[in-house]
Amino acid sequence: MAERILRVNMTTLSGAFEEVPAPWVGLGGRALTSAIVAKEVPPTCDPLGKHNKLIFAPGLLAGTPCAQSGRLSAGAKSPLTGTIKESNAGGTAAQNLARLQIKALIIEGMPTDDSQFYGLRINKDGVEIAEEQALVGKGNYEVISTLMQRLGQKIGVLTIGPVGEMRMSAANISVRDPDGNIRSHGRGGLGAVMGSKKVKFIAIDDANGPGVAIADPEKFRSAAKTFAKAILEHPVSGEGLPTYGTNVLVNVLNEAGGLPTRNFRTGQFEGHDKISGETMRETIVKRGGKPKHGCHAGCIIQCSQQYVDEKGEYITSGFEYETIWGFGANCCIDELDTIAYADRMMDDIGIDSIEAAVIIGVAMEAGIIQFGDGPGTLGLLKEIGQGTPLGRILGNGAASVGKAYGITRVPVVKGQGIPAYDPRSVKGIGVTYATSTQGADHTAGYAVATNILKVGGFVDPLKNDGQVELSRNLQIATAAIDSTGLCLFVAFPALDIPETLVAIIDMLNAKYSLSLTGDDVIGLGKQVLKTEHAFNNAAGFTKHDDRLPEFFAEDPCAPHNVTWTMSDEEIDEFWNF
Amino acid sequence: MQITTKLFASFRIGRFAAMPQSWPAGATVRQVVDQLGIPEGELGIVLINGRHVELGERLNEGDTLSLFPLVGGG
């Protein structure tokens, strides 16, 4: 059976399979969500209106035995940024869709009756759309456990919490992970788009599906083996990430002076050791939690973990550096347990934990609560989930809070909160924040690797030289990786071990009977960026939007006392490719 | 001269997190690393006062030397 598109129309409450149009045949993941948004969504449309579309696409390697291939891309026009958006997540859904040979799920239109939510049930025969009452207003944990009881333990689930139902711009989409817990399409408010379509959840049952076809299984197996070997051999993916998780970065960035602290006032946090990856691992081991854990079947890096309380009871998983930085250093809360409860609450109500961290930092700046106030932070998150008037101002993003309270220290680009690396002392990532088609997004071109971690060479983080080129190369490579459905952390071995990229290309060729070269893959990455950039330009964005907030150029960041000094002309060179 | 050496991640195992140490003037990063028994191939990030340096870099009175294995996240 050939791969197919499943198109769901929420105006007519109907859905059907379609053939994959020729231009989309070779695309997957981000390349496909962005191609579909660019072709079918009017760039100037209201992101919460009927003309926007929500797209899900597994990557090109989804559902195969290739390690790390379980990421699912979600795309739409973002209500947070107004730009095109792709946000990818782990969990089981990419593999469920791939086993049904669904290359993309397109959700379009919206019901005329705004009072009713729906649940979508996808299986080998298509989609059933049913009115949903019981789960409306419920958190994501309850939605997932209820659906597993209703429909079977193996179903894939995509769901929104109350924040998505209320169409707040920071709402995320949750994905069930292999243990029934939560991973998230975090950034850009895609949960609000799902809420605007009145879709509470999407359940995916791949039973008796056609399965995943591989043209040359022998060649595929051999390349997959080489690929897995490279991942396990590289010290970052093979040892560092499984041992300490991504949170090892708290101490790295603190030492390097790039850990944004107190809403981006300085680059070092006094309480860093109490929230560090080293302390987190010790705490998890002592309490009997799981220090390593994969977000999808086939993950051999296992950077995730299950964080437990003093009695050994589960609090949260997928407890990431960016979240811990955000509530830790950025909001000056030096208690891991408080941050873990915040993480759990955010997963449950369905809000992006990076945006929420920047939101709370700005709320502290505005004096709504004081820096360091853990209980106050949990209280504000609760208000967001309840949709109180203050909760809605907060839930619409850091820029919304800054505007409501008339303050200028608001770390956002194109309306999206700046994550865990200060652009003044990690200048390469500053270029990525400024130029990314997604708004401020560290994953779009992770220059931290080369600026700070010394992976893929070294470019001095405190100088402007070489940063634009570094960010450009990384953004192109990342757009390609995001299209394969591979976890971005394969970039660590790929930057240092040449066999890694060869193996990825061999797998693509073996699966689809192609003869792609390295240049083709780079070409794909460039094409994705140019498609996204053209959409943004047509939506009204210009080079003048590729800028960091003013305060970065004016307020020096300790301990290096550096400001953002990249000229507009230098930044604009980014698009010269 | 007095310097402070800070170790992170797996480098702490069987060693320490942070320790003030006396070294003769002109000592290099390599000497400190050798004395700690850390194989050079395991070194990821080497910082003096928060700035990346090479192993041959000389230390000065009051410096903080931070040593990390190759780690990453994001």
XYZ file of C-alpha atoms in Angstrom:
651
model
C 0.000 0.000 0.000
C 1.197 3.501 -0.823
C 1.542 6.198 1.807
C -1.472 8.468 2.066
C -2.801 11.731 3.465
C -5.689 11.763 5.920
C -7.671 14.992 5.589
C -10.207 15.889 8.274
C -12.672 18.715 7.763
C -14.027 20.038 11.066
C -16.623 22.239 9.330
C -18.359 19.272 7.720
C -17.186 16.813 10.413
C -15.878 14.387 7.832
C -12.577 12.924 6.783
C -11.069 10.772 4.049
C -7.793 9.366 2.777
C -6.189 11.044 -0.235
C -3.325 10.172 -2.505
C -0.059 11.947 -1.787
C 0.463 14.658 -4.441
C 3.741 14.215 -6.348
C 5.606 17.210 -4.838
C 5.083 15.824 -1.324
C 6.146 12.231 -1.992
C 9.767 12.745 -0.935
C 8.911 14.867 2.095
C 8.270 14.028 5.738
C 8.224 15.664 9.165
C 8.941 19.385 9.092
C 9.545 19.502 5.328
C 6.026 18.160 4.828
C 4.171 20.197 7.483
C 5.804 23.382 6.185
C 5.116 22.486 2.530
C 1.444 21.852 3.316
C 1.044 25.029 5.396
C 2.777 27.047 2.651
C 0.529 25.590 -0.053
C -2.815 25.516 1.754
C -2.842 28.171 4.500
C -3.247 31.845 3.500
C -0.228 33.563 5.173
C -2.310 36.490 6.394
C -5.095 34.391 7.903
C -6.117 34.522 11.542
C -4.266 31.635 13.226
C -7.379 30.802 15.263
C -9.765 31.143 12.325
C -11.185 28.629 9.899
C -8.508 29.180 7.225
C -5.626 27.936 9.371
C -4.817 24.218 9.235
C -3.172 21.934 11.755
C -0.868 19.345 10.227
C 0.809 16.316 11.802
C 3.513 14.443 9.894
C 5.788 11.607 11.020
C 9.342 11.869 9.721
C 10.675 10.022 6.681
C 12.146 7.269 8.859
C 9.222 6.926 11.293
C 8.136 3.438 12.241
C 11.323 1.811 10.945
C 13.886 -0.018 13.110
C 16.167 3.054 12.876
C 17.069 4.355 16.351
C 15.753 7.790 17.403
C 13.208 7.949 14.558
C 10.023 8.549 16.558
C 9.626 12.313 16.412
C 6.329 13.709 15.134
C 6.137 17.145 13.500
C 3.147 19.408 14.036
C 2.691 22.506 11.901
C 0.324 25.446 11.365
C 0.397 29.231 11.360
C 1.296 30.063 14.963
C -1.040 32.143 17.119
C 1.945 33.073 19.311
C 4.285 34.362 16.606
C 2.114 34.859 13.530
C 4.781 32.960 11.603
C 4.778 29.468 10.195
C 5.399 26.914 12.927
C 6.825 23.437 13.206
C 7.146 21.845 16.609
C 8.219 18.243 17.016
C 7.835 15.806 19.875
C 8.510 12.223 20.895
C 5.877 9.832 22.156
C 4.255 7.004 20.242
C 2.037 8.864 17.752
C 4.583 9.175 14.913
C 5.031 5.410 14.879
C 1.266 4.789 15.140
C 0.635 7.030 12.122
C 3.503 5.499 10.150
C 2.120 1.982 10.699
C -1.135 3.195 9.159
C 0.863 4.564 6.189
C -0.399 8.046 7.063
C 2.196 10.477 5.809
C 0.263 13.510 7.011
C -2.875 14.272 8.955
C -4.446 17.583 7.909
C -7.124 19.119 10.133
C -8.946 22.022 8.508
C -12.063 24.157 8.930
C -13.868 24.571 12.225
C -17.335 23.671 13.507
C -19.969 26.393 13.283
C -21.159 25.538 16.801
C -18.417 26.763 19.131
C -19.850 25.073 22.232
C -19.031 21.492 21.329
C -15.698 19.621 21.428
C -14.903 16.502 19.437
C -12.644 13.475 19.669
C -11.041 12.009 16.541
C -10.449 8.260 16.314
C -8.100 7.243 13.555
C -7.682 3.646 12.451
C -6.833 1.647 9.334
C -10.171 2.510 7.725
C -10.055 6.268 8.276
C -11.382 8.622 10.912
C -14.421 8.745 13.181
C -15.380 12.141 14.594
C -17.514 12.006 17.730
C -18.826 14.612 20.137
C -16.900 14.530 23.394
C -18.273 15.582 26.744
C -16.601 13.582 29.502
C -13.060 14.783 28.835
C -13.734 18.461 28.138
C -12.012 20.632 30.743
C -9.837 17.725 31.910
C -6.058 17.703 32.149
C -3.859 15.730 29.780
C -2.936 12.997 32.270
C -6.607 12.143 32.783
C -7.355 12.349 29.064
C -4.590 9.876 28.276
C -5.455 7.375 31.017
C -9.179 7.525 30.195
C -8.580 7.013 26.477
C -6.281 4.049 27.159
C -9.079 2.468 29.195
C -11.678 3.313 26.563
C -9.782 2.350 23.436
C -6.884 0.093 24.413
C -3.497 0.321 26.081
C -1.579 0.651 22.811
C -3.303 3.629 21.211
C -1.441 6.785 20.325
C -2.899 9.967 21.803
C -2.582 13.631 20.867
C -4.474 15.866 23.276
C -4.924 19.420 24.523
C -5.539 20.529 28.100
C -7.699 23.420 29.296
C -5.155 25.995 28.046
C -5.604 24.705 24.492
C -9.367 24.504 24.877
C -9.323 28.195 25.873
C -7.133 28.961 22.811
C -4.343 30.676 24.710
C -1.296 31.370 22.549
C 1.136 29.378 24.707
C -0.940 26.160 24.629
C 0.853 22.975 23.647
C -0.240 19.600 22.290
C 0.530 16.558 24.445
C 1.574 13.192 23.082
C 1.284 9.931 25.002
C 4.708 8.408 25.685
C 5.407 4.641 25.895
C 4.556 4.648 29.639
C 1.315 6.589 29.328
C 2.988 9.829 30.387
C 3.438 13.017 28.407
C 5.676 14.522 25.725
C 4.795 17.831 24.118
C 4.640 19.719 20.865
C 5.612 22.652 23.032
C 6.354 25.775 21.150
C 4.260 28.243 19.245
C 0.761 27.669 20.618
C -0.293 24.809 18.362
C -2.594 23.613 21.165
C -4.650 26.777 20.626
C -5.001 25.914 16.929
C -6.229 22.434 17.892
C -8.614 24.071 20.379
C -9.909 26.424 17.688
C -10.749 23.382 15.560
C -12.654 22.075 18.620
C -10.587 18.890 18.690
C -9.950 17.754 22.270
C -8.016 14.647 21.349
C -6.873 12.442 18.492
C -6.617 8.725 19.274
C -4.657 6.575 16.850
C -5.251 2.833 16.695
C -2.778 1.149 14.334
C -4.150 -2.392 14.817
C -4.142 -4.387 11.556
C -2.645 -1.424 9.740
C -0.557 -1.936 6.618
C 2.713 -1.398 8.514
C 5.879 0.311 7.338
C 7.400 -0.649 3.982
C 11.169 -0.746 3.460
C 12.335 -1.215 -0.137
C 15.702 -2.790 0.717
C 15.520 -4.238 4.253
C 19.051 -5.701 4.178
C 20.690 -2.396 3.251
C 18.495 -0.619 5.786
C 19.463 -2.973 8.606
C 23.156 -2.531 7.953
C 22.938 1.285 7.886
C 20.754 1.299 11.011
C 23.430 -0.697 12.813
C 26.194 1.743 11.840
C 23.970 4.618 12.924
C 23.216 3.108 16.344
C 26.891 2.352 16.878
C 27.851 5.995 16.217
C 25.220 7.227 18.667
C 26.456 4.947 21.414
C 30.120 5.710 20.694
C 29.845 9.484 20.930
C 30.428 10.660 24.510
C 27.496 13.110 24.486
C 24.781 10.792 23.112
C 26.278 7.574 24.467
C 27.171 8.649 27.967
C 26.502 12.266 28.987
C 22.829 12.481 27.983
C 21.725 9.127 29.462
C 23.541 9.814 32.736
C 22.674 13.416 33.529
C 19.912 14.242 31.035
C 19.847 17.600 29.292
C 19.955 19.295 32.699
C 23.732 18.787 32.845
C 23.680 22.149 31.064
C 22.757 24.164 34.178
C 26.316 23.985 35.460
C 27.862 24.260 31.992
C 26.020 27.473 31.152
C 26.493 28.850 34.654
C 30.262 28.370 34.447
C 30.364 29.868 30.954
C 28.312 32.870 32.119
C 25.425 32.214 29.741
C 22.722 31.012 32.169
C 20.046 33.716 31.942
C 19.178 34.663 35.507
C 16.471 36.864 37.019
C 14.664 37.499 33.737
C 17.917 37.836 31.762
C 19.708 40.226 34.139
C 22.912 38.224 34.578
C 24.520 35.045 33.281
C 25.072 33.187 36.549
C 22.699 31.882 39.231
C 23.739 31.539 42.852
C 21.526 28.482 43.378
C 22.842 26.633 40.313
C 24.155 23.588 42.175
C 20.782 22.925 43.814
C 19.049 22.610 40.437
C 21.919 21.074 38.431
C 21.918 17.837 36.467
C 24.384 16.366 38.937
C 22.041 17.103 41.872
C 19.021 15.930 39.914
C 20.609 12.560 39.138
C 21.637 12.081 42.767
C 18.109 12.947 43.928
C 16.411 10.592 41.462
C 18.729 7.685 42.306
C 18.375 8.242 46.064
C 14.578 8.360 45.858
C 14.265 5.322 43.588
C 13.157 7.112 40.402
C 14.397 6.369 36.893
C 17.476 8.434 35.942
C 17.153 7.441 32.278
C 14.175 6.868 30.048
C 13.299 7.128 26.340
C 10.521 9.315 24.956
C 9.724 6.793 22.225
C 10.287 3.115 21.409
C 13.640 2.819 19.641
C 15.335 5.601 21.603
C 18.802 4.456 22.639
C 19.997 7.816 23.996
C 17.493 7.849 26.894
C 18.007 11.491 27.925
C 14.639 11.586 29.692
C 13.990 10.420 33.244
C 11.217 9.933 35.785
C 11.505 12.369 38.665
C 9.891 11.198 41.911
C 9.078 12.714 45.305
C 10.632 11.755 48.658
C 8.308 8.748 48.913
C 9.333 7.544 45.464
C 6.009 8.586 43.862
C 6.095 9.805 40.243
C 5.983 13.582 39.779
C 7.052 14.163 36.184
C 9.128 12.910 33.266
C 10.890 14.572 30.368
C 12.192 17.038 32.944
C 14.361 19.144 30.681
C 17.153 21.652 31.088
C 15.116 24.454 29.517
C 12.264 24.011 32.002
C 14.618 23.763 34.972
C 16.614 26.766 33.785
C 13.410 28.709 33.227
C 11.855 28.279 36.635
C 15.233 27.899 38.339
C 17.727 30.564 37.277
C 15.303 32.705 35.291
C 12.757 32.914 38.132
C 15.335 32.375 40.895
C 13.623 29.290 42.353
C 16.357 27.019 43.701
C 14.192 23.988 44.558
C 14.039 21.101 42.098
C 10.881 19.659 43.687
C 8.954 22.911 43.151
C 10.107 23.040 39.529
C 9.093 19.390 39.084
C 5.579 20.138 40.363
C 5.430 23.109 37.993
C 6.504 20.821 35.126
C 3.793 18.317 35.975
C 1.151 21.027 36.189
C 2.194 22.502 32.830
C 2.021 19.097 31.130
C -1.407 18.564 32.634
C -3.008 21.924 31.807
C -1.200 21.918 28.462
C 1.139 24.885 28.264
C 4.627 25.095 26.729
C 7.074 24.881 29.629
C 9.624 27.178 27.956
C 7.111 29.905 27.156
C 5.624 29.515 30.655
C 9.040 29.970 32.251
C 9.618 33.167 30.292
C 6.049 34.266 31.130
C 6.612 33.822 34.870
C 9.975 35.631 34.637
C 8.234 38.599 33.022
C 5.406 38.364 35.597
C 8.057 38.638 38.328
C 9.618 41.571 36.500
C 6.169 43.188 36.494
C 5.887 42.629 40.244
C 2.887 40.276 40.076
C 4.910 37.974 42.345
C 8.485 38.239 43.622
C 11.519 36.519 42.098
C 12.118 33.235 43.904
C 8.469 32.751 44.890
C 7.839 29.023 44.280
C 4.312 28.785 45.732
C 3.375 32.012 43.927
C 4.602 30.500 40.659
C 2.476 27.384 41.113
C -0.449 29.701 41.924
C -0.022 31.642 38.657
C 0.190 28.411 36.643
C -3.047 27.323 38.305
C -4.683 30.595 37.254
C -3.623 29.940 33.673
C -5.258 26.495 33.830
C -8.420 27.986 35.291
C -8.548 30.763 32.734
C -8.964 33.650 35.186
C -8.519 37.090 33.593
C -4.891 37.246 34.846
C -4.392 33.627 33.792
C -5.391 34.491 30.242
C -2.996 37.449 30.054
C -0.241 35.106 31.201
C -1.315 32.187 29.006
C -1.035 34.291 25.883
C 2.746 34.445 26.174
C 5.558 36.517 27.617
C 4.986 39.316 25.103
C 1.355 39.549 26.217
C 2.412 39.951 29.858
C 5.026 42.573 28.970
C 2.457 44.583 27.043
C -0.219 44.308 29.737
C 2.187 45.579 32.401
C 4.081 48.119 30.279
C 7.577 46.738 30.693
C 10.414 46.444 28.200
C 12.612 43.691 29.637
C 10.659 41.095 27.689
C 12.901 38.408 26.193
C 11.043 37.394 23.029
C 11.701 37.324 19.292
C 8.668 37.426 17.000
C 6.585 37.050 20.139
C 8.162 33.786 21.278
C 10.048 33.526 24.575
C 13.847 33.270 24.427
C 15.071 30.028 26.001
C 17.927 29.037 28.263
C 21.051 30.548 26.673
C 21.875 34.225 26.921
C 22.465 35.629 23.426
C 24.982 38.185 24.756
C 27.364 35.504 26.015
C 26.446 32.759 23.508
C 26.335 34.875 20.377
C 25.762 32.090 17.858
C 22.471 31.147 19.469
C 21.547 34.851 19.379
C 21.757 34.710 15.580
C 19.463 31.677 15.626
C 16.939 33.451 17.879
C 16.950 36.482 15.569
C 16.714 34.713 12.227
C 14.770 31.507 12.849
C 11.528 31.268 10.915
C 9.985 30.029 14.171
C 10.638 32.969 16.524
C 13.199 32.502 19.308
C 13.961 28.780 19.263
C 17.234 27.215 20.401
C 16.555 23.915 18.622
C 16.331 25.629 15.214
C 20.120 25.982 15.015
C 21.808 24.874 18.194
C 24.973 26.986 18.060
C 25.486 26.252 21.760
C 27.067 22.969 20.617
C 29.935 24.741 18.886
C 30.027 27.902 21.024
C 30.011 26.217 24.416
C 30.121 22.403 24.234
C 32.932 22.144 21.660
C 30.972 19.716 19.531
C 31.477 20.186 15.782
C 34.501 22.442 16.335
C 34.681 25.689 18.276
C 33.501 29.219 17.562
C 34.225 31.654 20.429
C 30.845 32.415 22.060
C 31.855 35.959 23.056
C 32.855 37.143 19.576
C 30.687 37.927 16.555
C 33.069 36.302 14.068
C 31.710 33.214 12.358
C 28.374 33.156 14.207
C 26.102 33.888 11.233
C 27.701 31.162 9.154
C 27.549 28.731 12.093
C 23.869 29.418 12.724
C 23.048 29.174 9.005
C 24.778 25.803 8.604
C 23.103 24.454 11.725
C 19.650 25.749 10.774
C 19.926 24.120 7.345
C 21.078 20.791 8.830
C 18.396 20.943 11.518
C 15.606 21.542 9.004
C 16.779 18.372 7.224
C 16.996 16.313 10.431
C 13.534 17.534 11.499
C 12.239 16.143 8.214
C 13.614 12.653 8.839
C 11.814 12.391 12.185
C 15.103 11.773 13.946
C 15.704 13.183 17.398
C 17.864 16.288 17.114
C 20.423 14.790 19.485
C 21.706 12.628 16.617
C 23.411 15.880 15.609
C 25.997 15.376 18.366
C 27.471 12.237 16.755
C 26.706 13.603 13.269
C 28.864 16.695 13.909
C 31.865 14.619 14.994
C 31.553 11.150 13.385
C 31.245 11.287 9.550
C 29.660 7.784 9.272
C 26.545 9.064 11.048
C 25.287 11.228 8.192
C 26.214 8.594 5.611
C 24.146 6.053 7.551
C 21.131 8.398 7.662
C 21.287 8.896 3.895
C 21.721 5.132 3.356
C 18.601 4.481 5.421
C 16.547 7.020 3.440
C 17.735 5.463 0.195
C 17.078 1.921 1.425
C 13.578 2.757 2.642
C 12.398 4.639 -0.433
C 14.642 3.107 -3.107
C 16.304 6.452 -3.792
C 19.829 7.586 -4.529
C 20.097 10.730 -2.408
C 23.486 12.250 -1.659
C 24.659 14.505 1.165
C 24.066 17.503 -1.104
C 20.436 16.473 -1.592
C 19.911 16.406 2.165
C 21.453 19.860 2.559
C 19.308 20.948 -0.402
C 16.222 19.697 1.451
C 17.183 21.704 4.542
C 17.630 24.880 2.449
C 14.320 24.314 0.697
C 12.504 23.962 4.032
C 13.966 27.223 5.371
C 13.195 29.109 2.162
C 9.614 27.823 2.083
C 9.099 28.924 5.688
C 10.769 32.291 5.116
C 8.592 32.986 2.068
C 5.461 32.199 4.121
C 6.562 34.606 6.849
C 7.336 37.345 4.326
C 3.915 36.896 2.748
C 2.412 37.107 6.260
C 3.986 40.563 6.624
C 7.319 39.860 8.316
C 10.459 41.654 7.142
C 14.154 41.617 8.023
C 13.335 44.185 10.700
C 11.625 41.425 12.632
C 14.888 39.446 12.714
C 16.085 41.408 15.728
C 16.620 40.837 19.440
C 14.891 43.000 22.050
C 16.617 46.339 22.650
C 17.811 45.614 26.189
C 20.300 42.995 25.018
C 22.273 45.737 23.207
C 22.178 48.047 26.198
C 22.434 46.046 29.430
C 25.735 44.204 29.899
C 25.467 40.584 31.038
C 27.736 39.557 33.938
C 30.205 37.954 34.482
C 31.653 38.784 31.049
C 29.833 42.132 30.926
C 28.992 41.717 27.264
C 26.175 43.187 25.221
C 24.613 42.102 21.916
C 26.693 43.870 19.270
C 25.745 42.136 16.028
C 24.812 44.744 13.410
C 21.601 44.536 11.398
C 23.669 44.077 8.214
C 25.546 41.144 9.722
C 22.304 39.464 10.800
C 20.696 39.999 7.407
C 23.582 38.091 5.784
C 21.935 34.989 7.254
C 19.463 34.693 4.372
C 22.172 35.002 1.772
C 22.204 31.375 0.579
C 49.507 30.842 43.835
C 45.951 29.883 44.834
C 43.472 28.663 42.247
C 40.041 27.049 42.554
C 39.393 23.909 40.561
C 35.771 22.949 39.862
C 34.799 19.546 38.483
C 31.486 18.562 36.912
C 29.423 15.528 35.882
C 31.427 12.261 35.895
C 34.687 14.067 36.779
C 33.318 14.466 40.319
C 33.121 10.730 40.901
C 35.922 9.784 43.303
C 37.252 13.371 43.237
C 35.511 16.565 44.387
C 33.105 19.269 43.227
C 35.247 22.324 44.031
C 38.588 22.695 45.778
C 41.052 25.533 46.409
C 44.554 24.421 45.449
C 48.084 25.828 45.659
C 50.180 25.711 42.485
C 53.563 27.188 41.639
C 53.359 30.354 39.535
C 53.129 29.571 35.815
C 51.400 26.216 36.208
C 49.337 25.210 33.169
C 45.886 23.678 32.836
C 47.542 20.486 31.599
C 49.481 20.105 34.848
C 46.296 20.357 36.907
C 44.461 17.914 34.659
C 47.359 15.422 34.835
C 47.523 15.659 38.596
C 43.783 14.878 38.780
C 44.308 11.768 36.671
C 41.831 12.887 34.002
C 42.746 11.482 30.558
C 42.975 14.376 28.080
C 40.707 12.527 25.632
C 37.862 12.699 28.134
C 37.980 16.486 28.449
C 35.108 18.352 26.862
C 34.924 21.900 28.148
C 37.832 23.679 29.823
C 37.189 27.162 31.201
C 39.289 29.668 33.109
C 37.021 32.263 34.701
C 34.240 31.259 32.326
C 36.293 31.513 29.121
C 37.280 28.574 26.923
C 41.025 27.842 26.971
C 43.474 25.275 25.648
C 45.423 22.877 27.849
C 48.650 24.863 27.537
C 47.081 27.981 29.061
C 48.876 29.298 32.159
C 46.916 29.893 35.352
C 47.105 33.081 37.388
C 46.563 33.851 41.052
C 42.852 33.659 41.957
C 41.740 31.901 38.763
C 38.831 29.476 38.690
C 39.421 26.450 36.473
C 36.265 24.526 35.443
C 36.550 21.084 33.855
C 33.725 19.163 32.160
C 33.701 15.892 30.251
C 32.080 16.036 26.788
C 28.432 16.652 27.613
C 25.470 18.130 25.834
C 21.763 18.705 25.914
C 19.417 21.195 24.419
